[in-house]
mmCIF file of C-alpha atoms in Angstrom:
data_model
loop_
_atom_site.group_PDB
_atom_site.id
_atom_site.type_symbol
_atom_site.label_atom_id
_atom_site.label_comp_id
_atom_site.label_asym_id
_atom_site.label_seq_id
_atom_site.Cartn_x
_atom_site.Cartn_y
_atom_site.Cartn_z
ATOM 1 C CA MET A 778 -34.109 -7.922 -0.381
ATOM 2 C CA LEU A 779 -35.731 -5.962 -3.153
ATOM 3 C CA ILE A 780 -36.678 -7.745 -6.359
ATOM 4 C CA LEU A 781 -37.318 -5.214 -9.096
ATOM 5 C CA ASN A 782 -40.430 -5.383 -11.231
ATOM 6 C CA ASN A 783 -40.624 -4.457 -14.868
ATOM 7 C CA THR A 784 -41.573 -0.856 -14.116
ATOM 8 C CA ASN A 785 -38.294 -0.106 -12.377
ATOM 9 C CA VAL A 786 -35.591 -1.186 -14.776
ATOM 10 C CA TYR A 787 -32.987 1.406 -13.825
ATOM 11 C CA PRO A 788 -32.316 0.742 -10.131
ATOM 12 C CA SER A 789 -30.537 3.265 -7.929
ATOM 13 C CA THR A 790 -29.110 0.490 -5.755
ATOM 14 C CA PHE A 791 -28.028 -3.120 -6.056
ATOM 15 C CA ILE A 792 -27.944 -5.863 -3.443
ATOM 16 C CA LEU A 793 -24.766 -7.928 -3.044
ATOM 17 C CA ILE A 794 -25.527 -11.324 -1.514
ATOM 18 C CA GLY A 795 -21.981 -12.576 -1.022
ATOM 19 C CA ILE A 796 -21.124 -16.187 -1.798
ATOM 20 C CA PRO A 797 -24.238 -18.144 -2.887
ATOM 21 C CA GLY A 798 -24.720 -21.338 -0.914
ATOM 22 C CA LEU A 799 -22.256 -20.335 1.791
ATOM 23 C CA GLU A 800 -24.271 -17.582 3.482
ATOM 24 C CA GLU A 801 -24.180 -19.396 6.836
ATOM 25 C CA ALA A 802 -20.388 -19.480 6.700
ATOM 26 C CA HIS A 803 -19.893 -15.804 5.838
ATOM 27 C CA MET A 804 -18.736 -14.930 9.351
ATOM 28 C CA TRP A 805 -16.073 -17.634 9.300
ATOM 29 C CA ILE A 806 -15.013 -16.824 5.745
ATOM 30 C CA SER A 807 -14.568 -13.183 6.755
ATOM 31 C CA ILE A 808 -11.736 -14.070 9.164
ATOM 32 C CA PRO A 809 -9.100 -14.982 6.527
ATOM 33 C CA PHE A 810 -10.273 -12.094 4.351
ATOM 34 C CA CYS A 811 -9.857 -9.634 7.225
ATOM 35 C CA MET A 812 -6.431 -11.019 8.148
ATOM 36 C CA GLY A 813 -5.385 -11.005 4.513
ATOM 37 C CA TYR A 814 -6.489 -7.391 4.065
ATOM 38 C CA ILE A 815 -4.507 -6.298 7.127
ATOM 39 C CA LEU A 816 -1.447 -8.163 5.829
ATOM 40 C CA ALA A 817 -1.872 -6.525 2.414
ATOM 41 C CA LEU A 818 -2.027 -3.047 3.957
ATOM 42 C CA VAL A 819 0.964 -3.587 6.257
ATOM 43 C CA GLY A 820 3.057 -5.383 3.640
ATOM 44 C CA ASN A 821 2.512 -2.974 0.765
ATOM 45 C CA PHE A 822 2.826 0.204 2.829
ATOM 46 C CA SER A 823 6.022 -1.202 4.369
ATOM 47 C CA LEU A 824 7.336 -2.003 0.902
ATOM 48 C CA LEU A 825 6.554 1.506 -0.331
ATOM 49 C CA PHE A 826 8.224 3.064 2.735
ATOM 50 C CA ILE A 827 11.369 0.943 2.421
ATOM 51 C CA ILE A 828 11.832 1.619 -1.292
ATOM 52 C CA LYS A 829 11.104 5.338 -0.907
ATOM 53 C CA THR A 830 13.554 5.847 1.971
ATOM 54 C CA ASP A 831 16.434 3.767 0.585
ATOM 55 C CA ALA A 832 18.193 5.382 -2.387
ATOM 56 C CA LYS A 833 19.863 2.044 -3.215
ATOM 57 C CA LEU A 834 16.440 0.653 -4.093
ATOM 58 C CA HIS A 835 15.618 3.391 -6.597
ATOM 59 C CA GLU A 836 16.149 0.980 -9.481
ATOM 60 C CA PRO A 837 13.640 0.267 -12.276
ATOM 61 C CA VAL A 838 12.502 -3.112 -10.937
ATOM 62 C CA TYR A 839 11.766 -1.637 -7.488
ATOM 63 C CA LEU A 840 10.044 1.404 -8.975
ATOM 64 C CA PHE A 841 7.762 -0.947 -10.913
ATOM 65 C CA LEU A 842 7.277 -2.860 -7.667
ATOM 66 C CA CYS A 843 6.118 0.385 -6.001
ATOM 67 C CA MET A 844 3.622 0.958 -8.802
ATOM 68 C CA LEU A 845 2.406 -2.625 -8.406
ATOM 69 C CA ALA A 846 2.021 -2.115 -4.642
ATOM 70 C CA VAL A 847 -0.122 1.004 -5.149
ATOM 71 C CA ALA A 848 -2.356 -0.817 -7.656
ATOM 72 C CA ASP A 849 -2.616 -3.778 -5.246
ATOM 73 C CA LEU A 850 -3.726 -1.451 -2.448
ATOM 74 C CA VAL A 851 -6.375 0.209 -4.623
ATOM 75 C CA VAL A 852 -7.788 -3.120 -5.818
ATOM 76 C CA CYS A 853 -8.117 -4.757 -2.414
ATOM 77 C CA THR A 854 -9.322 -1.566 -0.685
ATOM 78 C CA THR A 855 -12.018 -1.106 -3.332
ATOM 79 C CA ALA A 856 -13.480 -4.564 -2.699
ATOM 80 C CA VAL A 857 -12.567 -5.950 0.728
ATOM 81 C CA PRO A 858 -14.075 -3.336 3.130
ATOM 82 C CA LYS A 859 -17.479 -3.690 1.446
ATOM 83 C CA LEU A 860 -17.082 -7.482 1.512
ATOM 84 C CA LEU A 861 -16.398 -7.398 5.268
ATOM 85 C CA SER A 862 -19.368 -5.075 5.818
ATOM 86 C CA LEU A 863 -21.533 -7.552 3.928
ATOM 87 C CA PHE A 864 -20.237 -10.567 5.885
ATOM 88 C CA TRP A 865 -20.334 -8.901 9.317
ATOM 89 C CA PHE A 866 -23.368 -6.614 9.178
ATOM 90 C CA HIS A 867 -25.349 -8.069 6.243
ATOM 91 C CA ASP A 868 -24.888 -4.703 4.544
ATOM 92 C CA GLY A 869 -25.273 -5.791 0.944
ATOM 93 C CA GLU A 870 -26.855 -2.628 -0.414
ATOM 94 C CA ILE A 871 -24.664 -0.576 -2.728
ATOM 95 C CA SER A 872 -25.604 2.471 -4.787
ATOM 96 C CA ILE A 873 -25.232 2.245 -8.538
ATOM 97 C CA GLU A 874 -22.572 4.986 -8.454
ATOM 98 C CA ALA A 875 -20.505 3.077 -5.889
ATOM 99 C CA CYS A 876 -21.076 -0.144 -7.809
ATOM 100 C CA LEU A 877 -19.837 1.318 -11.103
ATOM 101 C CA THR A 878 -16.882 2.882 -9.290
ATOM 102 C CA GLN A 879 -15.973 -0.584 -8.030
ATOM 103 C CA VAL A 880 -16.227 -1.931 -11.570
ATOM 104 C CA PHE A 881 -13.906 0.746 -12.946
ATOM 105 C CA LEU A 882 -11.291 0.672 -10.161
ATOM 106 C CA ILE A 883 -11.084 -3.113 -9.885
ATOM 107 C CA HIS A 884 -10.839 -3.735 -13.634
ATOM 108 C CA SER A 885 -8.580 -0.777 -14.474
ATOM 109 C CA CYS A 886 -6.161 -1.346 -11.584
ATOM 110 C CA SER A 887 -6.038 -5.082 -12.321
ATOM 111 C CA THR A 888 -5.077 -4.130 -15.868
ATOM 112 C CA MET A 889 -2.387 -1.824 -14.480
ATOM 113 C CA GLU A 890 -1.051 -4.645 -12.285
ATOM 114 C CA SER A 891 -0.666 -6.771 -15.397
ATOM 115 C CA GLY A 892 1.142 -3.917 -17.166
ATOM 116 C CA PHE A 893 3.549 -3.394 -14.261
ATOM 117 C CA LEU A 894 4.426 -7.103 -14.409
ATOM 118 C CA VAL A 895 5.316 -6.566 -18.086
ATOM 119 C CA GLY A 896 7.531 -3.640 -17.086
ATOM 120 C CA MET A 897 9.294 -5.834 -14.534
ATOM 121 C CA ALA A 898 9.726 -8.560 -17.171
ATOM 122 C CA PHE A 899 11.282 -5.998 -19.526
ATOM 123 C CA ASP A 900 13.635 -4.956 -16.737
ATOM 124 C CA ARG A 901 14.749 -8.573 -16.258
ATOM 125 C CA TYR A 902 15.154 -8.972 -20.039
ATOM 126 C CA VAL A 903 17.416 -5.932 -20.335
ATOM 127 C CA ALA A 904 19.361 -6.788 -17.163
ATOM 128 C CA ILE A 905 20.132 -10.314 -18.386
ATOM 129 C CA CYS A 906 20.271 -9.987 -22.176
ATOM 130 C CA ASN A 907 21.880 -6.547 -22.386
ATOM 131 C CA PRO A 908 23.384 -5.859 -18.940
ATOM 132 C CA LEU A 909 25.918 -3.239 -20.042
ATOM 133 C CA ARG A 910 23.160 -0.973 -21.342
ATOM 134 C CA HIS A 911 20.642 -1.573 -18.564
ATOM 135 C CA SER A 912 21.245 1.742 -16.807
ATOM 136 C CA THR A 913 21.122 3.703 -20.066
ATOM 137 C CA ILE A 914 18.012 1.991 -21.442
ATOM 138 C CA LEU A 915 15.900 1.904 -18.287
ATOM 139 C CA THR A 916 16.516 5.357 -16.846
ATOM 140 C CA HIS A 917 14.177 6.845 -14.257
ATOM 141 C CA THR A 918 12.580 8.911 -17.010
ATOM 142 C CA VAL A 919 11.912 5.859 -19.179
ATOM 143 C CA THR A 920 10.620 3.883 -16.189
ATOM 144 C CA GLY A 921 8.275 6.728 -15.241
ATOM 145 C CA ALA A 922 7.054 7.070 -18.827
ATOM 146 C CA MET A 923 6.355 3.331 -19.003
ATOM 147 C CA GLY A 924 4.462 3.486 -15.706
ATOM 148 C CA LEU A 925 2.405 6.456 -16.912
ATOM 149 C CA ALA A 926 1.607 4.690 -20.194
ATOM 150 C CA ILE A 927 0.424 1.617 -18.276
ATOM 151 C CA VAL A 928 -1.822 3.752 -16.053
ATOM 152 C CA LEU A 929 -3.265 5.645 -19.025
ATOM 153 C CA ARG A 930 -3.879 2.404 -20.915
ATOM 154 C CA GLY A 931 -5.777 0.924 -17.990
ATOM 155 C CA GLY A 932 -7.782 4.083 -17.393
ATOM 156 C CA ALA A 933 -8.631 4.649 -21.060
ATOM 157 C CA LEU A 934 -9.611 1.104 -22.018
ATOM 158 C CA LEU A 935 -11.660 0.472 -18.881
ATOM 159 C CA SER A 936 -13.287 3.908 -18.615
ATOM 160 C CA LEU A 937 -16.082 2.763 -20.946
ATOM 161 C CA HIS A 938 -17.115 -0.131 -18.693
ATOM 162 C CA PRO A 939 -19.193 1.969 -16.247
ATOM 163 C CA PHE A 940 -20.939 3.732 -19.145
ATOM 164 C CA LEU A 941 -21.672 0.428 -20.869
ATOM 165 C CA LEU A 942 -23.388 -0.733 -17.683
ATOM 166 C CA ARG A 943 -24.998 2.493 -16.460
ATOM 167 C CA TRP A 944 -27.989 2.625 -18.773
ATOM 168 C CA LEU A 945 -28.666 -1.079 -19.159
ATOM 169 C CA PRO A 946 -32.163 -2.088 -18.021
ATOM 170 C CA TYR A 947 -32.069 -4.455 -15.038
ATOM 171 C CA CYS A 948 -35.675 -5.648 -15.100
ATOM 172 C CA LYS A 949 -34.883 -9.179 -13.919
ATOM 173 C CA THR A 950 -33.502 -8.289 -10.501
ATOM 174 C CA ASN A 951 -31.188 -5.924 -8.691
ATOM 175 C CA ILE A 952 -29.566 -8.755 -6.751
ATOM 176 C CA ILE A 953 -25.937 -9.482 -7.630
ATOM 177 C CA SER A 954 -24.716 -12.957 -6.727
ATOM 178 C CA HIS A 955 -21.258 -11.753 -5.813
ATOM 179 C CA THR A 956 -19.286 -10.019 -3.074
ATOM 180 C CA TYR A 957 -18.456 -6.987 -5.221
ATOM 181 C CA CYS A 958 -19.623 -5.338 -8.433
ATOM 182 C CA GLU A 959 -18.008 -6.928 -11.447
ATOM 183 C CA PHE A 960 -18.629 -6.317 -15.153
ATOM 184 C CA MET A 961 -19.879 -9.768 -16.086
ATOM 185 C CA ALA A 962 -21.949 -10.105 -12.899
ATOM 186 C CA LEU A 963 -23.928 -7.015 -13.923
ATOM 187 C CA ILE A 964 -24.145 -8.084 -17.554
ATOM 188 C CA LYS A 965 -25.763 -11.352 -16.449
ATOM 189 C CA ILE A 966 -28.661 -9.643 -14.662
ATOM 190 C CA ALA A 967 -29.378 -7.166 -17.473
ATOM 191 C CA CYS A 968 -32.442 -7.757 -19.629
ATOM 192 C CA ALA A 969 -31.140 -6.273 -22.868
ATOM 193 C CA GLU A 970 -28.941 -7.357 -25.740
ATOM 194 C CA THR A 971 -25.378 -7.367 -24.361
ATOM 195 C CA SER A 972 -23.385 -9.148 -27.075
ATOM 196 C CA ILE A 973 -21.575 -5.956 -28.146
ATOM 197 C CA ARG A 974 -20.682 -5.153 -24.537
ATOM 198 C CA ARG A 975 -19.447 -8.709 -23.983
ATOM 199 C CA ALA A 976 -17.377 -8.520 -27.178
ATOM 200 C CA TYR A 977 -15.830 -5.211 -26.093
ATOM 201 C CA SER A 978 -14.970 -6.725 -22.716
ATOM 202 C CA LEU A 979 -13.283 -9.692 -24.400
ATOM 203 C CA VAL A 980 -11.296 -7.401 -26.719
ATOM 204 C CA VAL A 981 -10.139 -5.263 -23.797
ATOM 205 C CA ALA A 982 -9.195 -8.384 -21.812
ATOM 206 C CA PHE A 983 -7.090 -9.623 -24.735
ATOM 207 C CA LEU A 984 -5.471 -6.237 -25.416
ATOM 208 C CA THR A 985 -4.446 -5.986 -21.768
ATOM 209 C CA GLY A 986 -4.024 -9.262 -19.903
ATOM 210 C CA GLY A 987 -3.677 -11.408 -23.021
ATOM 211 C CA VAL A 988 -1.071 -9.237 -24.765
ATOM 212 C CA ASP A 989 0.733 -8.646 -21.468
ATOM 213 C CA PHE A 990 1.025 -12.371 -20.826
ATOM 214 C CA ILE A 991 2.341 -12.962 -24.356
ATOM 215 C CA LEU A 992 4.958 -10.213 -23.886
ATOM 216 C CA ILE A 993 6.052 -11.741 -20.573
ATOM 217 C CA ILE A 994 6.385 -15.177 -22.184
ATOM 218 C CA CYS A 995 8.418 -13.687 -25.051
ATOM 219 C CA SER A 996 10.742 -11.860 -22.652
ATOM 220 C CA TYR A 997 11.397 -15.075 -20.733
ATOM 221 C CA ILE A 998 12.069 -16.981 -23.954
ATOM 222 C CA PHE A 999 14.842 -14.475 -24.719
ATOM 223 C CA ILE A 1000 16.045 -14.643 -21.107
ATOM 224 C CA LEU A 1001 16.228 -18.449 -21.148
ATOM 225 C CA ASN A 1002 18.016 -18.387 -24.501
ATOM 226 C CA THR A 1003 20.651 -16.064 -23.006
ATOM 227 C CA VAL A 1004 20.932 -18.050 -19.774
ATOM 228 C CA PHE A 1005 21.460 -21.382 -21.542
ATOM 229 C CA HIS A 1006 24.399 -19.872 -23.429
ATOM 230 C CA LEU A 1007 26.206 -18.929 -20.197
ATOM 231 C CA PRO A 1008 29.429 -20.902 -19.693
ATOM 232 C CA SER A 1009 28.830 -22.436 -16.252
ATOM 233 C CA LYS A 1010 25.993 -24.029 -14.330
ATOM 234 C CA ASP A 1011 26.554 -21.698 -11.375
ATOM 235 C CA ALA A 1012 26.228 -18.640 -13.626
ATOM 236 C CA ARG A 1013 23.014 -20.008 -15.109
ATOM 237 C CA LEU A 1014 21.478 -20.709 -11.695
ATOM 238 C CA LYS A 1015 22.540 -17.335 -10.302
ATOM 239 C CA THR A 1016 21.059 -15.511 -13.287
ATOM 240 C CA LEU A 1017 17.794 -17.447 -13.149
ATOM 241 C CA GLY A 1018 17.649 -16.739 -9.410
ATOM 242 C CA THR A 1019 17.278 -13.028 -10.144
ATOM 243 C CA CYS A 1020 13.980 -13.841 -11.906
ATOM 244 C CA GLY A 1021 12.565 -16.038 -9.148
ATOM 245 C CA SER A 1022 10.548 -13.358 -7.356
ATOM 246 C CA HIS A 1023 9.057 -12.057 -10.582
ATOM 247 C CA VAL A 1024 8.036 -15.539 -11.751
ATOM 248 C CA CYS A 1025 6.334 -16.219 -8.401
ATOM 249 C CA VAL A 1026 4.405 -12.940 -8.599
ATOM 250 C CA ILE A 1027 3.333 -13.744 -12.180
ATOM 251 C CA LEU A 1028 1.963 -17.128 -11.099
ATOM 252 C CA VAL A 1029 0.168 -15.608 -8.096
ATOM 253 C CA PHE A 1030 -1.462 -12.968 -10.313
ATOM 254 C CA TYR A 1031 -2.301 -14.787 -13.545
ATOM 255 C CA THR A 1032 -3.435 -18.186 -12.197
ATOM 256 C CA PRO A 1033 -6.607 -16.974 -10.399
ATOM 257 C CA ALA A 1034 -7.067 -14.202 -13.005
ATOM 258 C CA PHE A 1035 -7.303 -16.624 -15.926
ATOM 259 C CA PHE A 1036 -9.454 -19.063 -13.946
ATOM 260 C CA SER A 1037 -11.875 -16.291 -12.959
ATOM 261 C CA PHE A 1038 -12.003 -14.903 -16.502
ATOM 262 C CA LEU A 1039 -12.598 -18.269 -18.157
ATOM 263 C CA THR A 1040 -15.210 -19.527 -15.686
ATOM 264 C CA HIS A 1041 -17.185 -16.274 -15.920
ATOM 265 C CA ARG A 1042 -17.497 -16.605 -19.687
ATOM 266 C CA PHE A 1043 -17.252 -20.316 -20.445
ATOM 267 C CA GLY A 1044 -17.391 -22.281 -17.180
ATOM 268 C CA HIS A 1045 -21.141 -22.686 -16.840
ATOM 269 C CA LYS A 1046 -20.723 -25.973 -14.968
ATOM 270 C CA VAL A 1047 -18.430 -24.488 -12.291
ATOM 271 C CA ALA A 1048 -20.260 -24.053 -8.977
ATOM 272 C CA PRO A 1049 -20.986 -20.341 -8.307
ATOM 273 C CA HIS A 1050 -19.356 -20.367 -4.882
ATOM 274 C CA ILE A 1051 -16.133 -21.765 -6.376
ATOM 275 C CA HIS A 1052 -16.019 -19.035 -8.991
ATOM 276 C CA ILE A 1053 -16.716 -16.258 -6.479
ATOM 277 C CA LEU A 1054 -14.134 -17.556 -4.002
ATOM 278 C CA VAL A 1055 -11.507 -17.636 -6.765
ATOM 279 C CA ALA A 1056 -12.553 -14.157 -7.927
ATOM 280 C CA ASN A 1057 -11.986 -12.851 -4.405
ATOM 281 C CA MET A 1058 -8.655 -14.660 -4.152
ATOM 282 C CA TYR A 1059 -7.669 -12.896 -7.376
ATOM 283 C CA LEU A 1060 -8.259 -9.535 -5.673
ATOM 284 C CA LEU A 1061 -6.692 -10.338 -2.298
ATOM 285 C CA VAL A 1062 -3.971 -12.969 -2.729
ATOM 286 C CA PRO A 1063 -1.620 -10.924 -4.998
ATOM 287 C CA PRO A 1064 -1.651 -7.874 -2.646
ATOM 288 C CA VAL A 1065 -0.883 -10.190 0.273
ATOM 289 C CA MET A 1066 1.767 -12.294 -1.449
ATOM 290 C CA ASP A 1067 3.662 -9.709 -3.544
ATOM 291 C CA PRO A 1068 5.407 -7.948 -0.608
ATOM 292 C CA ILE A 1069 6.040 -11.301 1.080
ATOM 293 C CA ILE A 1070 7.607 -12.790 -2.054
ATOM 294 C CA TYR A 1071 9.855 -9.791 -2.669
ATOM 295 C CA GLY A 1072 10.586 -9.364 1.035
ATOM 296 C CA VAL A 1073 11.716 -12.972 1.410
ATOM 297 C CA ARG A 1074 13.453 -13.521 -1.930
ATOM 298 C CA THR A 1075 15.082 -10.118 -2.547
ATOM 299 C CA LYS A 1076 18.215 -9.612 -0.462
ATOM 300 C CA LYS A 1077 18.197 -5.802 -0.682
ATOM 301 C CA ILE A 1078 14.641 -5.531 0.616
ATOM 302 C CA ARG A 1079 15.180 -8.258 3.219
ATOM 303 C CA ASP A 1080 18.276 -6.495 4.539
ATOM 304 C CA ARG A 1081 16.370 -3.224 4.733
ATOM 305 C CA PHE A 1082 13.618 -4.923 6.716
ATOM 306 C CA HIS A 1083 16.245 -6.245 9.136
ATOM 307 C CA LYS A 1084 17.796 -2.790 9.507
ATOM 308 C CA LEU A 1085 14.424 -1.234 10.282
ATOM 309 C CA PHE A 1086 13.655 -3.951 12.816
ATOM 310 C CA SER A 1087 17.067 -3.593 14.465
ATOM 311 C CA PHE A 1088 16.685 0.208 14.592
ATOM 312 C CA GLN A 1089 13.277 -0.092 16.266
ATOM 313 C CA ARG A 1090 14.659 -2.484 18.875
ATOM 314 C CA THR A 1091 17.526 -0.147 19.746
#
């Protein structure tokens, strides 16, 4: 591994070392990551195929689900193949261009995932609190415009990250104690003043994930207020049941996301291997679980899966 000296502060490559302290277990750790990546690919592509080919599923919530599936695929495909190459072949070298591309795609698409969850929350809010106007409020045009706005927001706010990192001097080392290139991981090995860059990252994180989470909470406050005013217990349970899949996906996405964010900035006593394992779970677990959650809990998608399976058998 190359340790940079002070005369070479703008490296052309970085070295990813994987999970510090668990190098001997990399081969074993790669097995669940490989299986998870395959499940993510199969599950999300199947979900996209089912929704695309079934006109009955061309509803706002499923269109947002398609957008979420695409973002999931981009996030895990940006990180996991390089991770597996590192674990299997000790191929930790990554060019600065590829590294900064990872930074942009992982952070921007994660931001888009958060935005799509807000769109799905808004769909549930309208469907439950204003059901008679659902089809007129959330038309395909409005849904597409919301999706485009979410993509543009993620691309615009995160497009500065690679430029903020590109010309930093890295005179300490070019070794990144991580399995992929991440904004804060690069900031930590820079040997320049980075407070402004850190502040910008925090502002972007709040304007995206923070605001999104607040909007989701607000939508569910209105939903619960409406549900508790329904006349019967059965009606309340049935209505809440329509939100079950979305709530599960929110927990799967935000739990490791918040843990990873907080430990990177404030959790100095958290063991590095714990943080990096959680950071990787944040990239892989949502793409694996989202199609499973919606496939198991959503009757329309489950029935379509059964029809496809029955058709293949005949």
